[in-house]
Short mmCIF file of C-alpha atoms in Angstrom, two decimals:
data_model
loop_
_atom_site.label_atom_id
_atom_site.label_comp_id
_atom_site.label_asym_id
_atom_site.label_seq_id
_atom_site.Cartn_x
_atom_site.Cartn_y
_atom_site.Cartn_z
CA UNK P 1 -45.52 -67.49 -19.92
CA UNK P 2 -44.23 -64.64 -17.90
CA UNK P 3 -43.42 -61.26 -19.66
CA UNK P 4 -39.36 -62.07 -18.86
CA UNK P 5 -39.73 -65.37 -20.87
CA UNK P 6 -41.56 -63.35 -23.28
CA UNK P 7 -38.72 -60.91 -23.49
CA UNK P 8 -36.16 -63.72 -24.12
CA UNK P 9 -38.32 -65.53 -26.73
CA UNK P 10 -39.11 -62.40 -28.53
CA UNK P 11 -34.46 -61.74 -28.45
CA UNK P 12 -34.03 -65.42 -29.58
CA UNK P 13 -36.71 -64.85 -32.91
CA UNK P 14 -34.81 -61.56 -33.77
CA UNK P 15 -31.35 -63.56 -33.32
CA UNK P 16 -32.73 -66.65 -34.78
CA UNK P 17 -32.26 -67.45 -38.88
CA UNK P 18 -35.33 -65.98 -39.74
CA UNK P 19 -35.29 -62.76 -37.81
CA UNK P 20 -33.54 -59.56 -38.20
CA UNK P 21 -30.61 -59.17 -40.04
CA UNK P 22 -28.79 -56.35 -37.89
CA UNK P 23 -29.94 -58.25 -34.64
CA UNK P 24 -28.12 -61.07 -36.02
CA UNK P 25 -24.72 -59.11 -36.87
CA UNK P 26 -24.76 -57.26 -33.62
CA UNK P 27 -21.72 -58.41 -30.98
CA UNK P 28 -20.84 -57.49 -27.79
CA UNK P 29 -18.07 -54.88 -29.15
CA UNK P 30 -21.08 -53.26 -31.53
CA UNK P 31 -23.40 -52.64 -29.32
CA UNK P 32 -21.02 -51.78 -26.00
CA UNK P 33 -21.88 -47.86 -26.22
CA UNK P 34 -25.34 -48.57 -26.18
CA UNK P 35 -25.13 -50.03 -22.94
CA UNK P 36 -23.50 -46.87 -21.20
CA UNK P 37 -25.96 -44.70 -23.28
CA UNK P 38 -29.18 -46.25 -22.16
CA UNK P 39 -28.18 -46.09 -18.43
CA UNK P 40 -27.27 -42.71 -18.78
CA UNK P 41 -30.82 -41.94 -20.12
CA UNK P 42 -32.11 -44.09 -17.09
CA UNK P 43 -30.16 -41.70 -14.67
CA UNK P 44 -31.55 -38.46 -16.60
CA UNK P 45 -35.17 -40.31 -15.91
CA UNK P 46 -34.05 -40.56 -12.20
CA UNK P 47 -32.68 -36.86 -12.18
CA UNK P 48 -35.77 -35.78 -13.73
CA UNK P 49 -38.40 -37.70 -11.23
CA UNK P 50 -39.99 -38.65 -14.24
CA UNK P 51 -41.77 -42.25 -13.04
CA UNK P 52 -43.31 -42.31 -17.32
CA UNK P 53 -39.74 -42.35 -18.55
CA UNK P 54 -37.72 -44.30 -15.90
CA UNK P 55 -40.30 -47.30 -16.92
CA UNK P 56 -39.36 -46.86 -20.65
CA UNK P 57 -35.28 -46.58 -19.99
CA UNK P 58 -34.59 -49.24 -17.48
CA UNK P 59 -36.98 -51.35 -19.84
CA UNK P 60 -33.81 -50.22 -22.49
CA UNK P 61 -31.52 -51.07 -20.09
CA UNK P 62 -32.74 -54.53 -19.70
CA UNK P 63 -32.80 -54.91 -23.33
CA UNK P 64 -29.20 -54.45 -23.28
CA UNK P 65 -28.66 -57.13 -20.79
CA UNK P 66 -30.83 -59.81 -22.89
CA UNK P 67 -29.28 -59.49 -26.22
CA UNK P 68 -25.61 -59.31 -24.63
CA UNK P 69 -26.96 -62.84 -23.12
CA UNK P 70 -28.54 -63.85 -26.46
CA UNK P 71 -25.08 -63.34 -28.15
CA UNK P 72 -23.62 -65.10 -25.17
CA UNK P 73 -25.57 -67.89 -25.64
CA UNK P 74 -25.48 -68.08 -29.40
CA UNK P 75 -21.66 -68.36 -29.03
CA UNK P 76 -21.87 -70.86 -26.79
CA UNK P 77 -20.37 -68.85 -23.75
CA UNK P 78 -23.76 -68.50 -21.60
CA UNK P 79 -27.62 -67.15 -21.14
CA UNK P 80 -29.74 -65.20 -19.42
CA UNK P 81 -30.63 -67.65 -16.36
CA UNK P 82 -26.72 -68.44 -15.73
CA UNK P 83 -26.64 -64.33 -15.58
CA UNK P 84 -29.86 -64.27 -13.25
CA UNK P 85 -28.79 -67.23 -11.49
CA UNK P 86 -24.91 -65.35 -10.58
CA UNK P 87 -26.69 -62.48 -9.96
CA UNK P 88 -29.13 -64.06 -6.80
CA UNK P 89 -26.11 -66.56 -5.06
CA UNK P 90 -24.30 -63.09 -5.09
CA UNK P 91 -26.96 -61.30 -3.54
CA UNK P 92 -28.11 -64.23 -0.88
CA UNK P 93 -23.99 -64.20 -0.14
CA UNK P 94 -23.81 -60.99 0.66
CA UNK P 95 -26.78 -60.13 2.79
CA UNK P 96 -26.23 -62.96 5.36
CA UNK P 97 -27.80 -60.64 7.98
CA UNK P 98 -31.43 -61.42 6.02
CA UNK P 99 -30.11 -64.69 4.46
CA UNK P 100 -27.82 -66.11 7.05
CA UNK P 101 -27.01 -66.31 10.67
CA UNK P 102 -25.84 -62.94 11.06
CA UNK P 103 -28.29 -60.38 12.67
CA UNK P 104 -27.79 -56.92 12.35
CA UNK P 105 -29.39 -53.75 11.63
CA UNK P 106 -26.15 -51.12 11.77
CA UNK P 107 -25.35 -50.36 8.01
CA UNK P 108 -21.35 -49.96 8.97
CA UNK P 109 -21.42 -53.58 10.04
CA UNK P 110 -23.42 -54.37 6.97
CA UNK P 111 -21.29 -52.00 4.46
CA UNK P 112 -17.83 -53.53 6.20
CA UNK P 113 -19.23 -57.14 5.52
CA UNK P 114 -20.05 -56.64 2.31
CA UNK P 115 -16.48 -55.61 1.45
CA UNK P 116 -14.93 -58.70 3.59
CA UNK P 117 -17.26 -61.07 1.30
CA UNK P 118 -16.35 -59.70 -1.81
CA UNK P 119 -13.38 -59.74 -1.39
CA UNK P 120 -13.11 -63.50 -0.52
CA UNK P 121 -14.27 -63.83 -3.51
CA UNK P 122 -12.10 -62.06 -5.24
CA UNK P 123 -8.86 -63.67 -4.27
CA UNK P 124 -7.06 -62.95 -7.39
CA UNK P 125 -7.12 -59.34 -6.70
CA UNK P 126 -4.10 -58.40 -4.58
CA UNK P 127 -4.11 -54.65 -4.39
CA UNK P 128 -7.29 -52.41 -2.73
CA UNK P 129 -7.16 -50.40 -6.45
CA UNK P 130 -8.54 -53.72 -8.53
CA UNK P 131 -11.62 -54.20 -9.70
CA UNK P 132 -12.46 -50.86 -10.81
CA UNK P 133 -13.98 -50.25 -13.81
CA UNK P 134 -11.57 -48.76 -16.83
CA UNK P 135 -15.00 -47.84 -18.91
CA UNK P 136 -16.84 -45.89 -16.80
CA UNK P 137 -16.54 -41.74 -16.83
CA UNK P 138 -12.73 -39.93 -15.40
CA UNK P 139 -15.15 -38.38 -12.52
CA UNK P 140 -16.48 -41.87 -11.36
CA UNK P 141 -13.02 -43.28 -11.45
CA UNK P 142 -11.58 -40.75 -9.35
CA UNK P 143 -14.28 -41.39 -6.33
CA UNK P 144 -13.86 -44.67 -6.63
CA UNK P 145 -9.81 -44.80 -6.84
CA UNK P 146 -10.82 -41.94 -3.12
CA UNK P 147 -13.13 -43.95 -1.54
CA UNK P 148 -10.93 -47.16 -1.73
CA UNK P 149 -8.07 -45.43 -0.52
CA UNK P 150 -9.62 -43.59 2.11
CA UNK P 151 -10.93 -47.23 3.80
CA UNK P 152 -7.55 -48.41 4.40
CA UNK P 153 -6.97 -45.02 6.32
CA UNK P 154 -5.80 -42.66 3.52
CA UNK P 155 -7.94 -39.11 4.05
CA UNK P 156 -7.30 -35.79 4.82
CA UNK P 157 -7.15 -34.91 8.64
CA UNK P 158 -9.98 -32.04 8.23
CA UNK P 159 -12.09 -30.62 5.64
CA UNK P 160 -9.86 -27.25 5.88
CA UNK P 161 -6.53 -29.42 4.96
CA UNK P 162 -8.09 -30.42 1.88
CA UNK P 163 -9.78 -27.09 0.58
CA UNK P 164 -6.07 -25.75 1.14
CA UNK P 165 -4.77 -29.22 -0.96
CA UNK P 166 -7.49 -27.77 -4.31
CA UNK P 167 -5.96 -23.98 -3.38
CA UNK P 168 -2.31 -25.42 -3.77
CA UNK P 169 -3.75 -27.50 -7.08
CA UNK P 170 -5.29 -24.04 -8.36
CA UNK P 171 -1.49 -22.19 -7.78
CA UNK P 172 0.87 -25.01 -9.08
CA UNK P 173 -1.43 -24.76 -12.33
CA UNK P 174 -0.99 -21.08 -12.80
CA UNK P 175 2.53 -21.82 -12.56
CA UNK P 176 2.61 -24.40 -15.00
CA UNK P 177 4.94 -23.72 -17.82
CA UNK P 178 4.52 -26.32 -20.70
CA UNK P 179 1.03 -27.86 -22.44
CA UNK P 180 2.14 -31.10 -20.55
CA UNK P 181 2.59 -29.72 -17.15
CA UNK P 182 -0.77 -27.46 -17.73
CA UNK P 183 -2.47 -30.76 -18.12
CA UNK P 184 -1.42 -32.96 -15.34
CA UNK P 185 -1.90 -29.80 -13.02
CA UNK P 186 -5.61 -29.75 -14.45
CA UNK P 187 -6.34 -33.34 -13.92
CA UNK P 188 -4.92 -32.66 -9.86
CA UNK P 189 -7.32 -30.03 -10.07
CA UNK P 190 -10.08 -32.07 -10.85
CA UNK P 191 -9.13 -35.37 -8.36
CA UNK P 192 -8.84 -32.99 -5.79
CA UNK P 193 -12.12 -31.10 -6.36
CA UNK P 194 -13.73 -35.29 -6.43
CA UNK P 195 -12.14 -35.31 -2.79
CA UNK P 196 -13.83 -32.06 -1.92
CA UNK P 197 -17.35 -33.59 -3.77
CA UNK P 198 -16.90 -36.80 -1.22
CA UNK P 199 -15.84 -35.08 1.66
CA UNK P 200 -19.19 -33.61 1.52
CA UNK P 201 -20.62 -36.57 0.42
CA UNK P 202 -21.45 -35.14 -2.53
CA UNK P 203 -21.87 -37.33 -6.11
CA UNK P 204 -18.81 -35.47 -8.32
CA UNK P 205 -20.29 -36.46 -11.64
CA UNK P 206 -23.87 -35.30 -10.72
CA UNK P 207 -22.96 -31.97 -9.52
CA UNK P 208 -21.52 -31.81 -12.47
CA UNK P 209 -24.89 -33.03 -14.32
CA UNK P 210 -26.77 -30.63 -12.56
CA UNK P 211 -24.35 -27.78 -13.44
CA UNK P 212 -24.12 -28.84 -17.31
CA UNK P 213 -27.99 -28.76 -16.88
CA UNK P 214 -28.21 -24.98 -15.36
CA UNK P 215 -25.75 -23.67 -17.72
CA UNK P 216 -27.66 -25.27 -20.86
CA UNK P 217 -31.71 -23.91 -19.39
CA UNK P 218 -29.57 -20.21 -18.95
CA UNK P 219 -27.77 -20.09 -22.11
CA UNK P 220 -31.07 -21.41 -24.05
CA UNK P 221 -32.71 -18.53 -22.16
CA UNK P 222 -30.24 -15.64 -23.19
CA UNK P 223 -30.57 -17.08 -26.76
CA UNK P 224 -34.45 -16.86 -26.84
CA UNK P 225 -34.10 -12.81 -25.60
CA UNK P 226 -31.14 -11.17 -26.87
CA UNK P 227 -31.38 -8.39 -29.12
CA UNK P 228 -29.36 -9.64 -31.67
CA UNK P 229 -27.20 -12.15 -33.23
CA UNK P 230 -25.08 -13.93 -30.12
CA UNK P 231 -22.01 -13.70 -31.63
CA UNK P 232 -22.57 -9.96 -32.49
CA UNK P 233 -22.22 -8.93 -28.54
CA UNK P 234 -20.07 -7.37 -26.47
CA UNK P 235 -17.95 -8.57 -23.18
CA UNK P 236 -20.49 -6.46 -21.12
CA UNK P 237 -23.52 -7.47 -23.36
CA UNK P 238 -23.04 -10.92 -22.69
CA UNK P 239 -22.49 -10.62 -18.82
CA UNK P 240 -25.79 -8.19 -18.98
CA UNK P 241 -27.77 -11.07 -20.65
CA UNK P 242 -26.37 -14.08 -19.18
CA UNK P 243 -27.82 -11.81 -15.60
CA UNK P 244 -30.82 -11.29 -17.08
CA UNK P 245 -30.81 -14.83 -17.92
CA UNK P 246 -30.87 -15.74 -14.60
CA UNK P 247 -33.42 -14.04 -13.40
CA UNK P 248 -35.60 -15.45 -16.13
CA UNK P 249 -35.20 -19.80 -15.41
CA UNK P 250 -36.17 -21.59 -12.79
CA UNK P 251 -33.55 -24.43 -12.04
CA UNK P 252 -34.77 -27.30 -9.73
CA UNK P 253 -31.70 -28.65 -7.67
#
């Protein structure tokens, strides 16, 4: 028995009548945060280059995916090998350069192909926009609505246009006179600092990661070696320890 069949034997005892009473209760609505939570923890693992704790998460991850097919396939709805099975005839579909006649090595041609596929078959989707996730985070949303648009020829002209589009962003905000206005302003701020991320093909949400990260290791740091209580300082006894601060943690990029 391979360890996968283990896995799924091992899910079908703890959903079964004589196994665990909150495996039993759980549904797909109970345990949908847990999902985005343990592939969030895989990323950190990824971020981190930590080989030890990537094994651990995606082995979370994958946990996810066999007891959302155990409660499939307690309802009567579907398993774990229809899910595998969809999984491969997508894959072998889409990669008819290895699997098909098609030979080619340029990853345009491949990347363009891809899209044509899916998209046959997808015929129920009639606008570029569909298909894009309404769970995932605001940031990921936002390169995804960009990217989609920008393949059907919807981009800046240069990189200097759209620094000057986040400027313009930055001044109709400041100019912003009610909490509503202040708010759509923001969010323009924001979609057009995801344009700025992609232009450079940069990953919006993981700069954003990284910067979360940086800000947490220096404020930890200023914590550990200021003279007093935090909120006992000053404007310029902050800025002087949030410096020093700096100077003090090492922040891999």
């Amino acid at each position: 028995m391979s360890e996968i069949e283990k896995l799924l034997q091992t899910m079908k005892t703890l959903r079964g009548e004589n196994g665990c009473r909150w495996d039993r209760e759980q549904t797909h609505q109970t345990i949908r945060q847990n999902m985005l939570e343990e592939a969030y923890e895989a990323v950190d693992a990824i971020n981190s280059n930590d080989m030890k704790h990537l094994k651990e998460e995606l082995g979370d991850v994958l946990l996810q995916v066999v007891l959302h097919s155990q409660i499939a396939d307690d309802n009567g709805c579907f398993n774990f090998e229809d899910v595998a099975r969809g999984i491969n005839e997508k894959l072998i579909h889409r990669h008819p350069h290895v699997f098909g006649d098609i030979k080619t090595d340029d990853v345009k041609v491949i990347l363009d192909n891809w899209d044509k596929l899916k998209k046959e078959e997808k015929p129920h989707r009639k606008s570029v926009l569909d298909g894009i996730s309404k769970a995932q985070s605001p940031l990921m949303t936002a390169e995804k609505l960009s990217k989609k648009a920008v393949k059907q020829g919807f981009e800046w002209p240069n990189e200097k246009s759209l620094i000057e589009c986040v400027k313009s962003e930055f001044r109709e905000f400041i100019h912003a006179k009610t909490q509503e206005e202040k708010e759509l302003e923001f969010g323009d701020i924001l979609f057009a600092l995801v344009n700025l991320a992609r232009w450079n093909k940069l990953d919006a949400e993981q700069c954003l990661i990284k910067a979360n990260k940086k800000f947490e290791t220096r404020f930890r740091k200023m914590e550990e070696i200021a003279p007093k209580l935090l909120t006992e300082l000053s404007f310029e006894e902050w800025d002087t320890l949030w410096k020093k601060a700096k100077t003090l943690t090492d922040f891999e990029y």
